[in-house]
Tab-separated table of C-alpha atoms and ligand atoms in Angstrom:
chain	number	residue	atom	x	y	z
V	1	MET	CA	-0.088	0.644	-0.162
V	2	LEU	CA	1.587	3.191	-1.190
V	3	VAL	CA	1.142	6.182	1.264
V	4	ASN	CA	2.882	9.614	1.918
V	5	LEU	CA	5.008	10.434	4.882
V	6	LYS	CA	2.762	12.367	6.586
V	7	GLU	CA	0.423	9.107	6.997
V	8	ILE	CA	3.228	6.343	7.960
V	9	LEU	CA	4.958	8.811	10.446
V	10	LYS	CA	1.370	9.267	11.875
V	11	ILE	CA	1.339	5.367	12.646
V	12	ALA	CA	5.079	5.785	14.290
V	13	GLN	CA	3.787	8.769	16.286
V	14	ALA	CA	0.807	6.294	17.790
V	15	GLU	CA	3.093	3.540	18.505
V	16	LYS	CA	5.871	5.430	19.895
V	17	ASN	CA	8.271	4.567	17.588
V	18	ALA	CA	9.628	4.439	14.559
V	19	VAL	CA	10.444	4.079	10.828
V	20	GLY	CA	12.788	2.843	8.807
V	21	MET	CA	13.896	4.242	5.527
V	22	PHE	CA	16.079	2.314	3.571
V	23	ASN	CA	17.925	3.223	0.085
V	24	ALA	CA	17.001	1.326	-2.643
V	25	THR	CA	20.263	1.854	-5.055
V	26	GLY	CA	19.064	-1.280	-7.034
V	27	PHE	CA	16.940	-4.387	-7.570
V	28	ASP	CA	18.763	-5.865	-4.668
V	29	SER	CA	18.004	-3.793	-2.045
V	30	LEU	CA	14.274	-3.117	-3.467
V	31	GLN	CA	13.499	-6.375	-2.904
V	32	ALA	CA	15.682	-6.535	0.284
V	33	VAL	CA	13.893	-4.182	1.755
V	34	ILE	CA	10.083	-4.932	0.799
V	35	SER	CA	10.582	-8.268	2.096
V	36	ALA	CA	11.845	-7.546	5.452
V	37	ALA	CA	9.031	-4.982	5.883
V	38	GLU	CA	6.384	-7.766	4.678
V	39	GLU	CA	7.640	-10.728	6.990
V	40	LEU	CA	7.823	-8.303	9.749
V	41	ASN	CA	4.570	-6.675	8.986
V	42	ARG	CA	5.912	-3.034	9.632
V	43	PRO	CA	5.540	0.057	7.561
V	44	VAL	CA	8.663	0.764	5.959
V	45	ILE	CA	9.601	4.041	3.607
V	46	LEU	CA	12.164	3.318	0.435
V	47	ALA	CA	14.122	5.694	-0.908
V	48	HIS	CA	16.425	6.527	-3.606
V	49	ALA	CA	19.369	9.235	-2.648
V	50	GLU	CA	20.191	12.235	-5.395
V	51	VAL	CA	23.567	11.093	-4.173
V	52	HIS	CA	22.864	7.713	-5.836
V	53	ASN	CA	21.097	8.263	-9.226
V	54	ARG	CA	24.273	7.636	-10.864
V	55	TYR	CA	23.983	3.793	-9.747
V	56	ASN	CA	20.705	3.060	-10.885
V	57	ASP	CA	18.513	6.595	-12.656
V	58	ILE	CA	15.580	7.560	-10.685
V	59	ASP	CA	13.966	7.179	-14.492
V	60	MET	CA	14.418	3.326	-13.782
V	61	VAL	CA	14.047	2.726	-10.267
V	62	GLY	CA	11.669	5.148	-9.595
V	63	PRO	CA	8.676	3.508	-11.551
V	64	ALA	CA	10.107	-0.351	-9.563
V	65	MET	CA	9.482	1.149	-5.917
V	66	ILE	CA	6.361	2.473	-7.167
V	67	ALA	CA	4.921	-0.473	-8.242
V	68	VAL	CA	6.440	-2.758	-5.949
V	69	ALA	CA	5.222	-0.091	-2.286
V	70	GLN	CA	1.534	-0.731	-3.992
V	71	LYS	CA	1.645	-4.134	-4.643
V	72	ALA	CA	3.208	-4.742	-0.697
V	73	LYS	CA	1.215	-5.938	2.094
V	74	VAL	CA	2.387	-3.062	4.263
V	75	PRO	CA	2.111	0.998	4.473
V	76	VAL	CA	5.193	1.871	2.250
V	77	CYS	CA	6.249	5.455	1.194
V	78	VAL	CA	8.312	6.179	-1.531
V	79	HIS	CA	10.935	9.064	-0.521
V	80	LEU	CA	13.673	10.889	-2.137
V	81	ASP	CA	16.757	11.650	-0.177
V	82	HIS	CA	18.488	14.761	0.305
V	83	GLY	CA	17.176	15.724	-2.992
V	84	VAL	CA	19.676	18.801	-3.461
V	85	SER	CA	18.402	19.806	-6.939
V	86	GLU	CA	15.296	21.392	-7.713
V	87	ASP	CA	15.856	19.200	-11.135
V	88	MET	CA	15.719	16.131	-9.125
V	89	VAL	CA	12.945	16.758	-6.743
V	90	TYR	CA	10.208	17.561	-9.956
V	91	ARG	CA	11.717	14.397	-11.698
V	92	ALA	CA	10.492	12.786	-8.400
V	93	LEU	CA	7.225	14.102	-8.206
V	94	ARG	CA	6.446	13.303	-11.654
V	95	ILE	CA	7.338	9.610	-11.590
V	96	GLY	CA	4.682	9.767	-8.093
V	97	PHE	CA	6.983	9.624	-5.234
V	98	THR	CA	4.960	10.785	-2.311
V	99	SER	CA	7.765	12.377	-0.330
V	100	VAL	CA	10.650	14.028	-0.589
V	101	MET	CA	13.561	15.964	0.977
V	102	ILE	CA	14.612	18.897	-0.022
V	103	ASP	CA	18.104	19.695	1.711
V	104	ALA	CA	19.130	22.974	1.156
V	105	SER	CA	20.971	22.376	4.577
V	106	ALA	CA	23.883	24.335	3.337
V	107	LEU	CA	22.286	27.503	2.130
V	108	PRO	CA	22.116	30.106	4.718
V	109	TYR	CA	18.403	30.072	6.630
V	110	GLU	CA	17.154	32.123	4.628
V	111	ARG	CA	17.611	30.863	1.253
V	112	ASN	CA	17.125	27.313	2.865
V	113	SER	CA	13.470	28.349	4.686
V	114	GLU	CA	12.418	30.180	1.280
V	115	LEU	CA	13.024	27.124	-1.118
V	116	THR	CA	11.918	24.654	1.091
V	117	ALA	CA	8.819	26.254	1.504
V	118	ALA	CA	8.254	26.499	-2.327
V	119	ILE	CA	8.816	23.000	-2.894
V	120	VAL	CA	6.347	22.431	0.218
V	121	LYS	CA	3.691	24.682	-1.923
V	122	ILE	CA	3.845	22.151	-5.021
V	123	ALA	CA	3.911	18.999	-3.694
V	124	HIS	CA	1.215	19.417	-0.793
V	125	ALA	CA	-1.238	20.323	-4.120
V	126	THR	CA	-0.264	16.870	-4.698
V	127	GLY	CA	-0.751	15.135	-1.751
V	128	VAL	CA	3.044	14.616	-1.232
V	129	SER	CA	5.135	15.266	2.084
V	130	VAL	CA	8.014	16.998	2.646
V	131	GLU	CA	11.133	16.842	4.884
V	132	ALA	CA	13.831	19.232	5.225
V	133	GLU	CA	16.639	19.724	6.990
V	134	LEU	CA	18.182	22.317	9.528
V	135	GLY	CA	21.498	22.129	11.422
V	136	ARG	CA	24.379	19.857	9.279
V	137	LEU	CA	25.913	16.906	9.639
V	138	VAL	CA	29.442	16.931	9.491
V	139	THR	CA	29.610	14.586	6.681
V	140	GLY	CA	28.081	14.576	3.244
V	141	GLU	CA	25.096	11.838	2.221
V	142	ALA	CA	28.104	9.912	0.389
V	143	GLY	CA	29.924	9.474	3.818
V	144	SER	CA	32.626	11.933	2.967
V	145	GLY	CA	33.476	14.154	0.091
V	146	GLU	CA	31.417	17.485	1.332
V	147	SER	CA	32.098	17.085	5.072
V	148	VAL	CA	32.189	20.568	6.251
V	149	SER	CA	35.037	21.339	8.340
V	150	GLY	CA	34.224	21.731	12.457
V	151	LYS	CA	32.718	20.635	15.645
V	152	PRO	CA	29.710	18.454	15.208
V	153	GLU	CA	28.215	20.814	18.268
V	154	ASP	CA	28.551	23.937	16.093
V	155	PHE	CA	26.160	22.566	13.491
V	156	TYR	CA	23.312	20.991	15.680
V	157	THR	CA	19.753	22.282	14.805
V	158	ASP	CA	18.862	25.459	17.222
V	159	PRO	CA	14.934	24.942	18.454
V	160	ALA	CA	14.026	28.331	18.681
V	161	GLU	CA	15.053	28.478	14.596
V	162	ALA	CA	13.362	25.050	13.670
V	163	ALA	CA	10.179	26.552	15.039
V	164	ALA	CA	10.042	29.668	13.175
V	165	PHE	CA	11.267	27.039	9.784
V	166	SER	CA	8.514	24.746	10.345
V	167	GLU	CA	6.312	27.801	10.697
V	168	LYS	CA	7.053	29.201	7.662
V	169	THR	CA	7.369	26.008	5.050
V	170	LYS	CA	4.491	23.956	6.657
V	171	ILE	CA	7.187	20.912	6.449
V	172	ASP	CA	6.062	17.500	7.572
V	173	ALA	CA	8.909	16.372	9.508
V	174	LEU	CA	12.031	18.020	9.924
V	175	ALA	CA	15.854	16.388	10.112
V	176	VAL	CA	17.694	17.443	12.971
V	177	ALA	CA	21.628	17.488	13.623
V	178	PHE	CA	22.181	16.278	16.822
V	179	GLY	CA	25.706	14.390	16.527
V	180	THR	CA	25.084	11.285	13.865
V	181	ALA	CA	27.250	11.095	10.902
V	182	HIS	CA	26.616	9.613	7.573
V	183	GLY	CA	28.172	6.647	6.725
V	184	PHE	CA	30.708	4.290	8.470
V	185	TYR	CA	31.472	5.592	12.382
V	186	THR	CA	34.754	5.047	13.182
V	187	ALA	CA	33.999	5.568	17.260
V	188	GLN	CA	30.943	5.157	19.017
V	189	PRO	CA	29.032	8.519	18.346
V	190	LYS	CA	28.118	11.373	20.946
V	191	LEU	CA	24.552	12.313	20.895
V	192	ASP	CA	22.931	15.072	22.006
V	193	PHE	CA	19.166	14.143	22.791
V	194	SER	CA	18.364	16.819	24.618
V	195	VAL	CA	18.290	18.652	20.736
V	196	VAL	CA	16.215	16.406	20.004
V	197	LYS	CA	13.706	16.989	22.547
V	198	ALA	CA	13.897	20.746	22.637
V	199	CYS	CA	13.081	20.851	18.494
V	200	ALA	CA	10.551	17.917	19.229
V	201	GLU	CA	8.507	20.312	21.779
V	202	SER	CA	9.225	23.681	19.690
V	203	THR	CA	8.099	22.314	16.210
V	204	GLY	CA	5.598	19.574	17.135
V	205	LEU	CA	7.202	17.865	13.818
V	206	PRO	CA	7.866	14.119	13.691
V	207	LEU	CA	11.921	14.660	14.025
V	208	VAL	CA	13.782	12.481	11.479
V	209	MET	CA	17.612	11.122	11.970
V	210	HIS	CA	20.060	11.212	9.831
V	211	GLY	CA	23.431	8.531	9.555
V	212	GLY	CA	21.812	5.738	11.594
V	213	SER	CA	24.171	3.190	10.830
V	214	GLY	CA	26.699	2.497	13.320
V	215	VAL	CA	24.195	3.843	16.030
V	216	ASN	CA	23.617	1.162	19.018
V	217	GLU	CA	20.583	0.030	20.300
V	218	GLU	CA	21.121	2.619	23.438
V	219	GLY	CA	21.162	5.385	21.059
V	220	PHE	CA	18.152	4.278	19.196
V	221	HIS	CA	15.625	3.865	21.829
V	222	ASN	CA	17.188	7.684	23.658
V	223	ALA	CA	16.214	9.167	20.079
V	224	ILE	CA	12.854	7.703	19.861
V	225	ALA	CA	11.903	8.338	23.501
V	226	ASN	CA	12.896	11.981	22.466
V	227	GLY	CA	10.935	12.078	19.285
V	228	ILE	CA	13.327	10.559	16.476
V	229	ARG	CA	10.272	8.867	14.047
V	230	LYS	CA	11.903	8.715	11.033
V	231	ILE	CA	15.610	6.793	11.158
V	232	ASN	CA	17.858	6.968	7.603
V	233	TYR	CA	19.709	4.068	7.945
V	234	TYR	CA	21.827	2.426	5.039
V	235	SER	CA	25.910	2.120	5.025
V	236	TYR	CA	25.596	-0.661	7.413
V	237	MET	CA	22.834	-2.557	5.102
V	238	SER	CA	25.150	-1.926	2.299
V	239	LYS	CA	27.967	-3.541	3.756
V	240	ALA	CA	26.055	-6.867	4.962
V	241	GLY	CA	25.164	-7.195	1.121
V	242	TYR	CA	28.612	-6.262	0.467
V	243	LEU	CA	30.683	-8.503	2.434
V	244	ALA	CA	28.096	-11.828	1.770
V	245	ALA	CA	28.928	-10.782	-1.749
V	246	LYS	CA	32.408	-11.402	-1.012
V	247	ALA	CA	32.193	-13.973	0.507
V	248	GLU	CA	29.950	-15.826	-2.356
V	249	ILE	CA	32.483	-15.065	-4.756
V	250	GLU	CA	35.128	-16.676	-2.644
V	251	LYS	CA	33.599	-19.878	-2.345
V	252	ASN	CA	31.313	-20.296	-5.403
V	253	GLU	CA	33.145	-20.036	-8.579
V	254	SER	CA	29.769	-20.756	-10.729
V	255	GLY	CA	30.675	-17.252	-12.526
V	256	TYR	CA	26.900	-15.931	-12.515
V	257	LEU	CA	26.476	-12.663	-11.262
V	258	HIS	CA	23.014	-13.473	-10.190
V	259	ASP	CA	24.350	-16.104	-7.705
V	260	VAL	CA	26.264	-12.910	-5.883
V	261	GLU	CA	23.229	-10.721	-6.262
V	262	TYR	CA	20.801	-13.530	-4.570
V	263	ALA	CA	23.357	-13.737	-1.519
V	264	ALA	CA	23.871	-9.691	-1.099
V	265	MET	CA	20.006	-9.597	-1.141
V	266	HIS	CA	19.585	-12.048	1.004
V	267	ALA	CA	22.309	-10.353	3.854
V	268	MET	CA	20.547	-6.883	3.133
V	269	LYS	CA	17.443	-8.379	4.036
V	270	GLU	CA	18.720	-9.935	7.404
V	271	ASP	CA	20.238	-6.586	8.034
V	272	VAL	CA	17.202	-4.464	7.845
V	273	LYS	CA	14.877	-6.953	9.592
V	274	ALA	CA	17.345	-6.494	12.597
V	275	ALA	CA	16.985	-2.739	11.833
V	276	ILE	CA	13.082	-2.891	11.592
V	277	LYS	CA	12.865	-5.034	14.969
V	278	THR	CA	15.305	-1.958	16.912
V	279	PHE	CA	13.240	0.759	15.394
V	280	SER	CA	9.758	-0.633	16.091
V	281	ARG	CA	10.317	-0.555	19.958
V	282	ARG	CA	8.835	1.915	21.573
V	283	GLY	CA	10.628	4.993	22.837
O	301	CO	CO1	20.940	11.723	5.038
O	302	CO	CO1	12.387	3.981	26.730
């Protein structure tokens, strides 16, 4: 069942837990995520990140994501993750995505709020939800490259600014910066849950945690308890598939790529199931 972000996050609000968002960079991960959610009978957010467009163009993977979501036995939201160009946001809307993230967090506040408000107006006209970001994660979506310099706490979301931003833009969910990072962590991250709590109170919005890979169970639990309702999780799911593919190549020399892809799909599915179970617990 295809639903928008607002609808799927209402389920999490009512249950006081979080819905997992997983990136479908190809058909293996698409199958892994949907079958994991169906097996556990949990709602799920399927995402295509603009940064992954080079691996699978949204015009190819997008319609497949929507078809799979429509046929799914559980509520599925099809979401554009980190839409940084307006062009990609419009492409997602045209294909039928039910949610888009406009990530203008690198722009000054005024420009971020103006662009976000304009996207919200267009998206809401057709029932599409919008997530935006305020504050910055010190690592870019790709896990490296576009990192900003400075201490993470210099970029934490300001609760008062978040309230004004939410009022002005009418977004449906807000991504907050409170110590998580994209990609693989080299050390256990220090998370400031007071930022989450203050932003949840000041905005009244369901909040989004980016960089969910590598946070421990207690970290997820505390994040959910303080108002996180959507958790973006990808790097460790991808790594599970990567390691399974590597092992398959080493032990089975069939020469068929489908054997490797199947092994990767299965490992990603198990990793996604574990993540969904963790996120489904009440905060
Ligand atoms: Co992110
Ligand atoms: Co608790």
